[in-house]
Coordinates of C-alpha atoms in Angstrom, one line a residue:
X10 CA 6.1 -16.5 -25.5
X11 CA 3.6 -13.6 -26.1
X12 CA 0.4 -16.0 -25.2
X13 CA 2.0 -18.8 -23.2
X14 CA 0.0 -19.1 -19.7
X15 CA 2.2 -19.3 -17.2
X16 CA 3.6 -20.9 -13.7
X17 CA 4.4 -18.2 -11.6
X18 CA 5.7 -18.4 -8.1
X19 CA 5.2 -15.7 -5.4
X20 CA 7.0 -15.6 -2.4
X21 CA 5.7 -12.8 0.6
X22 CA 6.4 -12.1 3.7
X23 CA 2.8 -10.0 4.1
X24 CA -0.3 -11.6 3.1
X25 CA -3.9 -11.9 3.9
X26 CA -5.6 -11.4 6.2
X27 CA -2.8 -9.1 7.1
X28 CA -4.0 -5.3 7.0
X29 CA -1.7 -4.0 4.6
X30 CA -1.3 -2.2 1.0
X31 CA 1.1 -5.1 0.0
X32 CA -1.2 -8.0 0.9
X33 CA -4.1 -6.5 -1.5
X34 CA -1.9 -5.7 -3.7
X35 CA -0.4 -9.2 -4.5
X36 CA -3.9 -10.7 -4.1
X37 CA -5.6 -8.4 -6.6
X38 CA -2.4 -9.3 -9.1
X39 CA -3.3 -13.2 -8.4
X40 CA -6.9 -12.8 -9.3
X41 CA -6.1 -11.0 -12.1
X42 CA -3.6 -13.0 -13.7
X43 CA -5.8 -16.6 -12.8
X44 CA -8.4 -14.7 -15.0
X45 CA -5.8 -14.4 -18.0
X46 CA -5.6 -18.3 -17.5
X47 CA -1.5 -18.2 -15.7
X48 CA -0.9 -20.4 -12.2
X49 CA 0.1 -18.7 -9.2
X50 CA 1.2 -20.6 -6.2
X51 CA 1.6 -18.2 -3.2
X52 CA 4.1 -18.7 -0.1
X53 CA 3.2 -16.3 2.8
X54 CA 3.1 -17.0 6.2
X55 CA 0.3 -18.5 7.9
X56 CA -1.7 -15.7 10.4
X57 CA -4.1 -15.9 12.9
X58 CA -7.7 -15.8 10.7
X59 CA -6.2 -16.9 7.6
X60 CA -8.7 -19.1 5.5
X61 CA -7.1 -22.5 4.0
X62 CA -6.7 -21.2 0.2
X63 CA -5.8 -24.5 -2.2
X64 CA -3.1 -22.3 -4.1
X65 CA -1.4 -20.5 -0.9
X66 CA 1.3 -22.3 1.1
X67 CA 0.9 -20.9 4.7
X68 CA 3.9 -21.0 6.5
X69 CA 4.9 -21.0 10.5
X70 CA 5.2 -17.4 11.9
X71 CA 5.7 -15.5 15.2
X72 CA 4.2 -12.2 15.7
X73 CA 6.9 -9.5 16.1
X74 CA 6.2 -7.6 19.0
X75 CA 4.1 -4.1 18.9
X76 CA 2.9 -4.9 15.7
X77 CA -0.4 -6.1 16.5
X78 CA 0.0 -8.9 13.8
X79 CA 1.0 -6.5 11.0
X80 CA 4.3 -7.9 11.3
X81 CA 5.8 -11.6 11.7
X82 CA 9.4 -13.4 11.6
X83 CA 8.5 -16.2 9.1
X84 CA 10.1 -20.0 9.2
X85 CA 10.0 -21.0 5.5
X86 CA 10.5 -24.4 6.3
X87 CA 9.9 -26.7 3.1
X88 CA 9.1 -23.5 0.6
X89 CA 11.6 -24.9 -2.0
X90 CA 10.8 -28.5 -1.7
X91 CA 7.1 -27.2 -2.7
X92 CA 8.0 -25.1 -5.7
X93 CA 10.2 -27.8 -7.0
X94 CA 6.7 -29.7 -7.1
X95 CA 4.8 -26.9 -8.3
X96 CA 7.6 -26.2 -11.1
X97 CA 7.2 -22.7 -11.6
X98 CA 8.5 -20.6 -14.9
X99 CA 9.7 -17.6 -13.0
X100 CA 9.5 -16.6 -9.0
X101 CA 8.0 -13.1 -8.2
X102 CA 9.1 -11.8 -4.6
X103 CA 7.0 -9.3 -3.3
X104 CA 9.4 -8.9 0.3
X105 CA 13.2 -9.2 0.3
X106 CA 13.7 -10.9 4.4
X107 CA 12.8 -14.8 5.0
X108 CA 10.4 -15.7 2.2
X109 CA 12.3 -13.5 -0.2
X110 CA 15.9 -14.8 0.8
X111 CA 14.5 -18.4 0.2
X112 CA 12.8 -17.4 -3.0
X113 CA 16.6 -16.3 -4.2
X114 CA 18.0 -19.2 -3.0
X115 CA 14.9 -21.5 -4.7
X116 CA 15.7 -19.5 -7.9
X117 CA 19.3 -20.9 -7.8
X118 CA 18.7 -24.0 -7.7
X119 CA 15.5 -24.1 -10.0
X120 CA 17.0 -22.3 -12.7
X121 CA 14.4 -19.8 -12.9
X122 CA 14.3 -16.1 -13.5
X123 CA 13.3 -14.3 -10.2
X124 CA 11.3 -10.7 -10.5
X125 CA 11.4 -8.6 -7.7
X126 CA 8.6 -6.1 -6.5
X127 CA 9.8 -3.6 -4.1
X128 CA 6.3 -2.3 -2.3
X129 CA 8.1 0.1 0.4
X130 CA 10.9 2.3 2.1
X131 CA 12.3 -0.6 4.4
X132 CA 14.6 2.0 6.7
X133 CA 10.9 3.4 7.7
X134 CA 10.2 -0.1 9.6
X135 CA 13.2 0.0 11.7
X136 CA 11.5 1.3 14.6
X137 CA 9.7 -2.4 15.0
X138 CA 13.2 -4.0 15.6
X139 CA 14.5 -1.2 17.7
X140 CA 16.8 -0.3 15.5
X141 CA 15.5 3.2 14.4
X142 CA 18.8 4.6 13.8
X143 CA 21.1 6.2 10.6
X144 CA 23.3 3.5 10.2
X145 CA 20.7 0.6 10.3
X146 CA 18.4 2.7 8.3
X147 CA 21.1 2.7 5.1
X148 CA 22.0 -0.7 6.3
X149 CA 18.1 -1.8 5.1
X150 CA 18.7 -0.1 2.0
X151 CA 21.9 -1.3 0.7
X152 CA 20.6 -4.6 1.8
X153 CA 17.5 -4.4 -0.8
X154 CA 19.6 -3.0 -3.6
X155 CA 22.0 -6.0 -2.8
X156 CA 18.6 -8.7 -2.7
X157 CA 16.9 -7.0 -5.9
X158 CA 20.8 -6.9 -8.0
X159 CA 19.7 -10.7 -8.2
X160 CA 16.4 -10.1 -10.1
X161 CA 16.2 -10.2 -14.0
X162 CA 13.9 -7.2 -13.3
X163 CA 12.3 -5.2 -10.9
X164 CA 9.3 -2.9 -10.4
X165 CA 8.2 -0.7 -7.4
X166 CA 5.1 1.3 -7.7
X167 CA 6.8 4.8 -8.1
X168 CA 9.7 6.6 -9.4
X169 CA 11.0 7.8 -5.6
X170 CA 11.5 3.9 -4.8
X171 CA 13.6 3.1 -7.9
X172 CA 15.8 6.1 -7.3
X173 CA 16.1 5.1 -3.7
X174 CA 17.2 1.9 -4.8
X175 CA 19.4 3.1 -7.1
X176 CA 21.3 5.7 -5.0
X177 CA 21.7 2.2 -2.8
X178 CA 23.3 0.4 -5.7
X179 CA 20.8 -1.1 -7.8
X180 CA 21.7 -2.0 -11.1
X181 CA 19.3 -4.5 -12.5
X182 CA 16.3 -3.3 -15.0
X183 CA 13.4 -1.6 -13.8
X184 CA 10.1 -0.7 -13.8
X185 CA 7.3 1.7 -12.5
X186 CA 4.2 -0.2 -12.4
X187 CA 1.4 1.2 -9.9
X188 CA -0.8 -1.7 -7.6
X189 CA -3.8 -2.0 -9.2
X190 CA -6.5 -0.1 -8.0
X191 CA -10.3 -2.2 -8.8
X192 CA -12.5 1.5 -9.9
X193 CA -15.4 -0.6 -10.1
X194 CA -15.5 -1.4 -6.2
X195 CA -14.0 1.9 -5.1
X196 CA -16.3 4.4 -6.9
X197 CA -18.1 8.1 -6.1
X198 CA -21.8 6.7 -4.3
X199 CA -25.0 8.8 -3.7
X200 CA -26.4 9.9 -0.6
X201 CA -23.5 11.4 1.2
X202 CA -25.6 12.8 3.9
X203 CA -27.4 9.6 4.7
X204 CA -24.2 8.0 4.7
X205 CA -22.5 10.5 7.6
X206 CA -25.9 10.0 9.6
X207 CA -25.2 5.7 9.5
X208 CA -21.6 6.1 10.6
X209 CA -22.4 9.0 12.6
X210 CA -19.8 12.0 10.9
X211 CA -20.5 15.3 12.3
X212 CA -20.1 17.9 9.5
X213 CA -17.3 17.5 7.1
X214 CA -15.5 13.9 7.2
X215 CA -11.5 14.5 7.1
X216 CA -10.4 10.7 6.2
X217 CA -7.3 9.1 7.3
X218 CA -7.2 5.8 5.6
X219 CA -5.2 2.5 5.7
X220 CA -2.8 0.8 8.3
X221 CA -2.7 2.7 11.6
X222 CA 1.3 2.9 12.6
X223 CA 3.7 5.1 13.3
X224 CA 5.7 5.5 10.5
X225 CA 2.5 7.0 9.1
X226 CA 3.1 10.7 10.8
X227 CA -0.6 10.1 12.6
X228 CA 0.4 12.7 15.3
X229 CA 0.7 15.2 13.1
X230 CA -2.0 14.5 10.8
X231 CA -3.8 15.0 13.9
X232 CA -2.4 18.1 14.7
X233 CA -3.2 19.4 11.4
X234 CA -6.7 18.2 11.6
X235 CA -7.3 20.2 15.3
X236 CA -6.5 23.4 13.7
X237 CA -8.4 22.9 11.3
X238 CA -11.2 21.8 13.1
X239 CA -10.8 25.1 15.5
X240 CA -12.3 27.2 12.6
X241 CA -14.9 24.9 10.8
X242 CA -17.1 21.8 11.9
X243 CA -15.1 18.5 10.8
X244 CA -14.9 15.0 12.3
X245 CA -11.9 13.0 12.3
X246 CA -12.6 9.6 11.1
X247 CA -10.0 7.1 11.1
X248 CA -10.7 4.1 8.7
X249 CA -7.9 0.8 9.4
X250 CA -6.8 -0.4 12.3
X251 CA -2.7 -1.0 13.7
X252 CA 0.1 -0.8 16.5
X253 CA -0.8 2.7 16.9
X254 CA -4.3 2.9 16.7
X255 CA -5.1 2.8 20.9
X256 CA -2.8 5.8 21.3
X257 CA -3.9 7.7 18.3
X258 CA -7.5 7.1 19.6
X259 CA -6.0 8.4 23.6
X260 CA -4.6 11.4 21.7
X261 CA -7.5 12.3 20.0
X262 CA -9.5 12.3 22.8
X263 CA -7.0 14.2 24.8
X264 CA -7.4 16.8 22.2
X265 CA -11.1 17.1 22.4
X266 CA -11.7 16.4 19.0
X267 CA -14.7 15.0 17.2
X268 CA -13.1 11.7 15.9
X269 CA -14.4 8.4 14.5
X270 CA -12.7 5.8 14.7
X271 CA -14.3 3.1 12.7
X272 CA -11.6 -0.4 12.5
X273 CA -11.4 -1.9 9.2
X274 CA -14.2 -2.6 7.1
X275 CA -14.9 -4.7 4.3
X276 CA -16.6 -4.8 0.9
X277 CA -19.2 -2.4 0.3
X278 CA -19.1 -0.7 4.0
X279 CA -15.5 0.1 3.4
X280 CA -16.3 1.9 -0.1
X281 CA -19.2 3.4 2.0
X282 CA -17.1 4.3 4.7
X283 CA -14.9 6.5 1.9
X284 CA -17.8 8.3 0.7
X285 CA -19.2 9.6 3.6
X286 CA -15.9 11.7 4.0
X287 CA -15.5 15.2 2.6
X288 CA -11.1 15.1 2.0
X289 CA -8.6 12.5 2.5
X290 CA -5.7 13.2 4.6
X291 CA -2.4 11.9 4.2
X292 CA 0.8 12.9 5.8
X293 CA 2.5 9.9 5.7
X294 CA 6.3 10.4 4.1
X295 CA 6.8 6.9 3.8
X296 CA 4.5 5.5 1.3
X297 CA 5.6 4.7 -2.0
X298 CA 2.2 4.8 -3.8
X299 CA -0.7 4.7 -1.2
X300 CA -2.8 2.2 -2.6
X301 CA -5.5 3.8 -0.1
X302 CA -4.8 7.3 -1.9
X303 CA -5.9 6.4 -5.3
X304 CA -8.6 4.3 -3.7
X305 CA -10.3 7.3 -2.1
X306 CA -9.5 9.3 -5.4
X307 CA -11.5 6.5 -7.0
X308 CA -14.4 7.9 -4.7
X309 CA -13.7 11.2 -5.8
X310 CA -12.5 12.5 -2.3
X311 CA -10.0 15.7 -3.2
X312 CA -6.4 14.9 -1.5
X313 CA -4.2 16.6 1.0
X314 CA -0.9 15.0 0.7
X315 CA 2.9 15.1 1.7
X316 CA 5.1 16.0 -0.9
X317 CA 7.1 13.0 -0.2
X318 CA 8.0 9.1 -1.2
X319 CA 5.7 8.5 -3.9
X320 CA 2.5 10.3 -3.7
X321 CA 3.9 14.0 -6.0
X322 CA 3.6 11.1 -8.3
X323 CA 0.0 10.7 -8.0
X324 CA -1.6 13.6 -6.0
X325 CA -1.2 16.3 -9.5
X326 CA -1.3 19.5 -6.8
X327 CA -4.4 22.1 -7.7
X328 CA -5.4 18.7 -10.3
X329 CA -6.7 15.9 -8.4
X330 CA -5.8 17.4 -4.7
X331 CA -2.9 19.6 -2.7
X332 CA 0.8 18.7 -2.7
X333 CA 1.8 20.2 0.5
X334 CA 5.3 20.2 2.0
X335 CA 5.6 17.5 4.9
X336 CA 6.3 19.5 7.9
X337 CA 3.9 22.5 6.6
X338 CA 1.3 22.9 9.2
X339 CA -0.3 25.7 8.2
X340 CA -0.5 25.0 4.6
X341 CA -2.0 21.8 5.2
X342 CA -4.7 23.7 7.3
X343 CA -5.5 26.2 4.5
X344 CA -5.6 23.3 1.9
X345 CA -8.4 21.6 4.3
X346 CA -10.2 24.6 5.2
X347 CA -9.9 25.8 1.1
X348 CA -11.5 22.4 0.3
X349 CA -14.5 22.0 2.8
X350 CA -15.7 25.8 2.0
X351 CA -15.4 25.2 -1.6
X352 CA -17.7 22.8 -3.0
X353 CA -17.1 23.4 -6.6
X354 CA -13.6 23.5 -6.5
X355 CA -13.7 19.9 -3.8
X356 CA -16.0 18.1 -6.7
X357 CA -13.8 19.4 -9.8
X358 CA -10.4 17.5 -7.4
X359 CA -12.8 15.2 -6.9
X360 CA -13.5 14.3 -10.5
X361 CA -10.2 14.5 -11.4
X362 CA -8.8 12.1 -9.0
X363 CA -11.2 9.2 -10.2
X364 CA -10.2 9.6 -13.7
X365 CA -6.2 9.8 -12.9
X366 CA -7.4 6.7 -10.2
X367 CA -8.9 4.6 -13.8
X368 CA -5.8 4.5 -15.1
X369 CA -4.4 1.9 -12.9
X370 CA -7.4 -0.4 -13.7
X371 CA -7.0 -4.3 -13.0
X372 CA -6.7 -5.3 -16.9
X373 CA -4.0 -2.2 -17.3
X374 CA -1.6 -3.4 -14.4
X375 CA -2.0 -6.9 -15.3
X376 CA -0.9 -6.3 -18.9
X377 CA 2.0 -4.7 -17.7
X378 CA 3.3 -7.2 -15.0
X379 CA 2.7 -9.9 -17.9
X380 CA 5.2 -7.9 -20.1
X381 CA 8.0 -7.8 -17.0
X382 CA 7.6 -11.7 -17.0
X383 CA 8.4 -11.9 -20.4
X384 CA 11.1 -9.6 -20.3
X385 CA 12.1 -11.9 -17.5
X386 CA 11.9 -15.2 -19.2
X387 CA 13.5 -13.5 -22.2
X388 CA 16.5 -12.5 -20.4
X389 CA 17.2 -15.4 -17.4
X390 CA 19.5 -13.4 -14.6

């Protein structure tokens, strides 16, 4: 079992070329496991500027509305009819609505051990389905504690999201394994001035990074950066793109701030991008890791973060950045202002974060997922 290459099955209701933590996530685990010789046959729905990839199933979608594409009611129409073909040793979910509920029903009647990967908080999505209320909200969890009870095991990238799960009624084995996070693409470059001249960043960059929606606390983070930006010379520079980007852009502008808005880049532009920032922002209380976090500590940008969901987990305050309590306005503003005047203190965060950011290297996470398989295979649910 320890060296057997393995068939593996992953079912996902967010994939390329979505915009979205989850999509890189699952296709940085393919490419790594393909490179330690295993076979992974990928169901995800098909979306507008998706390339034909021999090993992906695309499958029929509709946009849900609002979402700008970020989020799509899937048809899974012949997914277990394929992966009776493709004859897989285990099926990983990576999403627990249409692909995922066919996955456990494919899992049934294949006789193989499903592994679950819980990537976020699903009560923070409600607001899509207009249904942004208490009782739906506990609804969505109970209803993934319920979906993931059927897994041999289970990983989510932090500690908060098991719990969570848990407190919902989760009983089956877990584990905390982070999303990988490649350090040899996302990595501290020369030439920071030069770089602020190309993309034109007035002063000090304060980055907000990543999918641009409104469960991301974006208004605030912008009210936070306005203060901030009343006492020293920053630009605001927005790096993604999302449902909420035009009205994040009209607010900005209402505010008279300097602001960059720059879409979402690719490759080295996007690593580029990072470095010509000074801090990275986030004030998001629903992430569960922030893949985009550790990517900008890989740059060895200091980080101002919620203490919330997952990111006390990775954000070690006064260590690699500032832990600062959600709704704390003025804290957030000192942390800023403490990091842009500073530059020995903003480069020792800075060097920090890149080595805690190495520890979730591809060959590390890979390792680790391969071990939940063979606990998996070990112990058929």
């Amino acid at each position: 079992m320890e060296n057997k290459k393995l068939r593996i099955a992953f079912c996902t209701d967010l994939y390329l070329p979505q915009l979205s933590g989850i999509a890189d996530s699952i296709s940085l685990l393919t490419q790594n496991l393909k490179k330690n010789g295993h076979t992974i046959r990928i169901y995800a729905p098909d979306r507008p500027g998706a390339k034909p990839e021999e090993e992906v199933m695309r499958l029929n979608s509709w946009e849900i509305p609002k979402s700008q594409g970020d989020l799509a009611f899937v048809i899974p129409v012949g997914v277990t009819k394929d992966m009776r073909d493709f004859n897989p040793d285990l099926i990983h979910v990576h999403t627990f609505s249409t692909v995922g509920l066919v996955a456990l029903y494919a899992r049934w009647e294949l006789g193989v051990p499903l592994v679950g990967t819980d990537h976020t908080f699903p009560a923070d999505y409600m607001h899509y389905f207009k249904l942004d209320y208490e009782p739906f909200k506990n609804g969505s969890r109970r209803f993934a504690a319920w979906f993931y009870n059927h897994c041999a095991q289970v990983t989510a990238p932090s500690k908060s999201m098991i719990q969570e799960l848990k407190d919902y009624g989760l009983t089956a084995p877990t584990n905390v394994i982070s999303n990988i996070i490649p350090t040899d693409i996302f990595r501290p470059l020369p030439g920071k001035p030069s770089l602020k001249k190309k993309l034109g960043i007035e002063g000090k960059g304060v980055l907000i990074f990543g999918r641009v929606a409104k469960e991301k606390n974006l208004d605030f983070a912008l009210e936070v950066f306005a203060e901030a930006a009343k006492k020293e010379a920053l630009t605001f520079v927005v790096l993604g793109h999302g449902p909420y980007e035009e009205e994040l852009k009209t607010k900005a502008e209402s505010m008279k701030v300097k602001s960059k808005f720059l879409g979402a880049l690719k490759g080295e532009k996007l690593v580029e991008a990072v470095n010509a920032c000074d801090v990275y922002l986030i004030t998001s209380t629903s992430d569960t890791q922030s893949m985009t976090t550790l990517q900008s500590m890989a740059c060895e940008l200091p980080v101002v973060g919620a203490k919330a969901g997952g990111l006390p987990e990775y954000i070690i305050d006064n260590e690699t950045g500032f832990i600062v309590e959600p709704t704390d306005k003025n804290t957030y503003v000192d942390k800023i202002l403490k990091l842009v005047r500073d530059e020995k203190l903003s480069k020792a965060l800075g060097e920090a974060g890149r080595k805690k950011a190495m520890e979730f290297s591809p060959e590390s996470i890979t390792a680790k997922f391969e071990e939940v398989y063979r606990k998996a295979l070990a112990n058929k649910k």
